[in-house]
Short mmCIF file of C-alpha atoms in Angstrom, two decimals:
data_model
loop_
_atom_site.label_atom_id
_atom_site.label_comp_id
_atom_site.label_asym_id
_atom_site.label_seq_id
_atom_site.Cartn_x
_atom_site.Cartn_y
_atom_site.Cartn_z
CA GLU A 1 3.26 -17.34 -1.52
CA ARG A 2 0.68 -15.32 -0.59
CA VAL A 3 -1.61 -14.48 -2.51
CA MET A 4 -4.83 -12.05 -2.28
CA THR A 5 -7.52 -12.44 -5.71
CA GLN A 6 -9.77 -9.71 -5.33
CA SER A 7 -13.43 -10.17 -7.16
CA PRO A 8 -14.29 -8.75 -10.42
CA GLY A 9 -11.48 -7.20 -11.66
CA THR A 10 -14.13 -4.09 -12.62
CA LEU A 11 -17.26 -3.02 -11.46
CA SER A 12 -20.12 -0.64 -13.66
CA VAL A 13 -22.39 0.95 -11.30
CA SER A 14 -24.29 3.62 -10.62
CA PRO A 15 -23.90 6.73 -7.91
CA GLY A 16 -26.67 5.60 -5.32
CA GLU A 17 -25.94 1.83 -5.69
CA ARG A 18 -24.83 -1.06 -3.08
CA VAL A 19 -21.22 -2.30 -4.09
CA THR A 20 -19.56 -5.34 -2.81
CA LEU A 21 -15.99 -6.21 -3.46
CA SER A 22 -14.16 -9.59 -2.63
CA CYS A 23 -11.24 -10.13 -1.40
CA ARG A 24 -9.67 -13.78 -0.91
CA ALA A 25 -6.62 -15.05 1.12
CA SER A 26 -4.67 -18.03 -0.16
CA HIS A 27 -3.76 -18.81 3.71
CA TYR A 28 -5.13 -17.84 6.85
CA VAL A 29 -5.39 -13.74 8.13
CA SER A 30 -3.77 -13.62 11.71
CA ASP A 31 -5.72 -11.73 13.71
CA ASP A 32 -7.91 -10.67 10.97
CA ASN A 33 -4.81 -7.93 9.59
CA LEU A 34 -6.80 -7.33 6.26
CA THR A 35 -7.01 -3.40 5.36
CA TRP A 36 -8.71 -2.04 1.95
CA TYR A 37 -7.50 1.28 0.42
CA GLN A 38 -8.79 3.53 -1.92
CA GLN A 39 -6.91 4.88 -4.98
CA LYS A 40 -8.12 7.44 -7.08
CA PHE A 41 -6.08 8.25 -10.69
CA GLY A 42 -2.81 10.39 -10.19
CA GLN A 43 -2.92 9.87 -6.62
CA ALA A 44 -1.33 7.39 -3.65
CA PRO A 45 -3.64 5.32 -2.35
CA ARG A 46 -5.42 6.02 0.92
CA LEU A 47 -6.30 3.80 3.69
CA ILE A 48 -10.20 3.10 4.23
CA ILE A 49 -10.15 0.21 6.15
CA TYR A 50 -7.79 -1.71 8.73
CA GLY A 51 -8.41 -4.75 11.02
CA ALA A 52 -10.69 -5.93 8.55
CA THR A 53 -13.47 -4.53 10.30
CA SER A 54 -12.38 -0.71 11.72
CA ARG A 55 -12.90 2.25 9.57
CA ALA A 56 -9.62 4.76 9.02
CA THR A 57 -9.72 8.45 10.66
CA GLY A 58 -12.21 10.15 8.19
CA ILE A 59 -13.84 7.69 5.99
CA PRO A 60 -17.44 7.87 5.76
CA ASP A 61 -20.18 5.37 7.47
CA ARG A 62 -21.26 4.21 4.40
CA PHE A 63 -17.89 1.93 3.91
CA SER A 64 -17.53 -0.95 5.90
CA GLY A 65 -15.60 -4.50 5.73
CA SER A 66 -16.63 -7.38 7.18
CA GLY A 67 -15.11 -11.02 6.91
CA SER A 68 -12.38 -13.41 8.57
CA GLY A 69 -9.75 -16.20 7.94
CA THR A 70 -9.58 -16.35 4.13
CA ASP A 71 -13.09 -14.56 2.66
CA PHE A 72 -12.94 -10.84 3.43
CA THR A 73 -15.68 -7.89 2.15
CA LEU A 74 -15.86 -4.26 1.31
CA THR A 75 -19.20 -2.61 0.82
CA ILE A 76 -19.64 0.77 0.19
CA SER A 77 -23.64 1.57 1.16
CA ARG A 78 -24.90 3.97 -1.56
CA LEU A 79 -21.78 5.11 -3.95
CA GLU A 80 -20.89 8.46 -4.06
CA PRO A 81 -19.45 10.18 -7.15
CA GLU A 82 -16.14 10.96 -5.37
CA ASP A 83 -15.75 6.83 -4.80
CA PHE A 84 -15.03 5.93 -7.92
CA ALA A 85 -11.85 4.78 -8.08
CA VAL A 86 -9.50 1.85 -7.73
CA TYR A 87 -9.88 -0.64 -4.47
CA TYR A 88 -7.39 -2.58 -3.06
CA CYS A 89 -7.00 -5.46 -0.33
CA GLN A 90 -3.88 -6.15 1.21
CA GLY A 91 -3.53 -8.94 3.76
CA ASP A 92 -0.94 -9.92 6.58
CA GLY A 93 2.93 -10.45 5.26
CA GLY A 94 2.40 -7.25 3.84
CA SER A 95 0.13 -8.81 0.07
CA PHE A 96 -1.87 -6.62 -2.23
CA GLY A 97 -4.35 -8.02 -4.07
CA GLY A 98 -4.70 -6.48 -7.68
CA GLY A 99 -7.78 -4.63 -6.94
CA THR A 100 -10.83 -3.79 -8.37
CA LYS A 101 -12.22 -1.01 -10.21
CA VAL A 102 -15.56 1.00 -9.74
CA GLU A 103 -16.33 2.68 -12.67
CA MET A 104 -19.52 4.46 -13.71
CA LYS A 105 -21.85 2.34 -15.37
CA GLN B 1 4.23 13.81 5.71
CA LEU B 2 5.93 11.95 3.99
CA VAL B 3 8.32 12.78 0.95
CA GLU B 4 10.13 10.97 -0.67
CA SER B 5 13.03 11.61 -3.17
CA GLY B 6 16.09 10.37 -5.17
CA GLY B 7 13.97 9.03 -7.72
CA GLY B 8 14.61 9.38 -11.89
CA LEU B 9 16.72 7.65 -14.29
CA VAL B 10 18.84 5.07 -13.39
CA GLN B 11 20.86 2.47 -16.15
CA PRO B 12 19.89 -1.70 -16.08
CA GLY B 13 22.30 -2.67 -13.22
CA GLU B 14 22.31 0.80 -11.20
CA SER B 15 21.99 0.81 -7.48
CA LEU B 16 19.62 3.47 -6.12
CA ARG B 17 18.73 4.71 -2.93
CA LEU B 18 15.58 6.27 -2.28
CA SER B 19 14.57 8.51 1.59
CA CYS B 20 11.89 9.86 2.85
CA SER B 21 11.42 12.24 4.71
CA VAL B 22 8.70 12.49 7.76
CA SER B 23 7.07 15.48 9.72
CA GLY B 24 3.46 15.41 11.17
CA PHE B 25 3.90 12.08 14.01
CA THR B 26 7.34 10.90 15.62
CA PHE B 27 8.79 8.55 13.29
CA SER B 28 10.39 6.78 16.77
CA GLY B 29 7.22 5.15 17.14
CA PHE B 30 5.74 3.51 13.89
CA TRP B 31 7.05 1.20 11.32
CA MET B 32 7.28 2.12 8.57
CA GLY B 33 7.18 0.63 4.63
CA TRP B 34 8.07 0.86 1.15
CA VAL B 35 5.08 -0.10 -1.71
CA ARG B 36 5.77 0.64 -5.46
CA GLN B 37 3.68 0.93 -8.06
CA VAL B 38 4.21 -0.21 -12.17
CA PRO B 39 2.38 2.90 -13.90
CA GLY B 40 -1.13 1.42 -15.05
CA LYS B 41 -0.70 -1.37 -12.44
CA GLY B 42 -1.09 -2.46 -8.65
CA LEU B 43 0.70 -2.18 -5.91
CA GLU B 44 3.57 -4.46 -4.95
CA TRP B 45 4.69 -4.32 -1.12
CA MET B 46 8.02 -4.40 -0.67
CA ALA B 47 9.47 -3.90 2.60
CA ASN B 48 8.91 -3.46 6.40
CA ILE B 49 11.04 -2.00 8.92
CA ASN B 50 9.91 -1.55 12.67
CA ASP B 51 10.11 1.16 14.96
CA ASP B 52 13.86 1.12 15.92
CA GLY B 53 15.46 0.31 13.10
CA THR B 54 16.13 -3.92 14.16
CA LYS B 55 13.37 -6.25 12.58
CA LYS B 56 13.35 -5.88 8.68
CA PHE B 57 11.04 -7.47 6.36
CA TYR B 58 11.28 -8.16 2.28
CA ALA B 59 8.92 -9.37 -0.11
CA ASP B 60 9.84 -12.51 -1.70
CA ALA B 61 10.90 -11.99 -5.08
CA LEU B 62 13.18 -8.88 -3.78
CA ARG B 63 14.47 -9.89 -1.22
CA GLY B 64 18.68 -9.78 -1.27
CA ARG B 65 18.23 -6.85 -4.14
CA LEU B 66 16.94 -4.55 -1.39
CA THR B 67 18.02 -2.95 2.34
CA ILE B 68 15.23 -0.88 3.96
CA SER B 69 16.92 1.20 7.19
CA ARG B 70 15.62 4.49 9.01
CA ASP B 71 17.25 7.28 10.68
CA ASN B 72 15.11 8.10 13.78
CA VAL B 73 16.92 11.28 14.63
CA GLU B 74 16.80 12.38 11.44
CA LYS B 75 13.12 11.03 10.78
CA SER B 76 13.68 9.32 7.74
CA LEU B 77 13.68 6.16 5.89
CA PHE B 78 15.49 4.80 3.16
CA LEU B 79 15.54 2.08 0.23
CA GLN B 80 19.06 1.16 -1.45
CA MET B 81 18.04 -1.07 -4.49
CA ASP B 82 20.86 -2.66 -6.24
CA SER B 83 20.37 -4.76 -9.46
CA LEU B 84 17.82 -2.44 -11.34
CA ARG B 85 16.07 -3.68 -13.93
CA VAL B 86 13.75 -2.33 -16.67
CA ASP B 87 11.10 -3.64 -14.63
CA ASP B 88 12.01 -2.40 -11.44
CA THR B 89 10.43 1.20 -12.98
CA ALA B 90 7.52 2.15 -11.07
CA VAL B 91 6.10 4.77 -8.73
CA TYR B 92 7.83 4.38 -5.20
CA TYR B 93 5.67 5.11 -2.37
CA CYS B 94 6.44 5.80 1.92
CA VAL B 95 4.13 4.29 4.15
CA SER B 96 4.06 4.70 7.64
CA SER B 97 2.16 2.29 9.85
CA HIS B 98 0.22 3.33 12.87
CA HIS B 99 -2.42 0.33 13.06
CA PRO B 100 -1.56 -3.44 13.06
CA GLY B 101 -1.00 -4.68 9.05
CA ALA B 102 -1.90 -1.05 7.59
CA PHE B 103 -0.45 1.31 5.92
CA ASP B 104 -1.84 4.42 7.47
CA PHE B 105 -0.23 7.54 5.68
CA TRP B 106 1.44 7.33 2.42
CA GLY B 107 4.00 10.13 0.61
CA GLN B 108 3.12 11.58 -3.06
CA GLY B 109 5.71 9.00 -4.37
CA THR B 110 8.67 9.14 -6.39
CA MET B 111 9.30 8.32 -10.26
CA VAL B 112 12.07 5.79 -10.57
CA THR B 113 13.10 4.80 -14.33
CA VAL B 114 15.43 2.15 -15.53
CA SER B 115 16.45 2.39 -18.93
CA SER B 116 19.39 2.46 -21.06
#
């Protein structure tokens, strides 16, 4: 079974701070097919990063993805109020991580 | 735009067929899939189907109870779920894949409640 593990589970931050979210795969993620999504309360998830590092259309450049193999990171350079949400990673094979909730400190 | 339908209240052991109507892009050119989410919990990938419907992939935990299919003429995606259980209660999302491994677009979701 392919398992994606996200950390931390919850991150309490203030607007303007730099945020780093981690996603670790139990297996080698082929072709860097690692995806990040943002989900706000009551909404469907939204694609943020695909291919580990490519921003989806309309995603501001304060969002960036990095990593390869089994360890990946989503970074928000300066958190905006609209960025408070739950972030999920997804590896090749479809499995999602458990999510990281970014909440206001 | 992806619009799901077919959710509702069903009894344990029953079957359900979800539909997803697609507009705004060339449906026949893209892989599609289904993802579900128990309220208050995380996302669970369920199944994918390739652009012409000849390749289907299922989550190990659900294989045997799911059938994904598509109609490229009607621009629709379907999910047949059999032997429904209480823990299948969730919001079911239709998704489209425009980049390898990614779900670019999501429907608004349809709620399925399994209860006696």
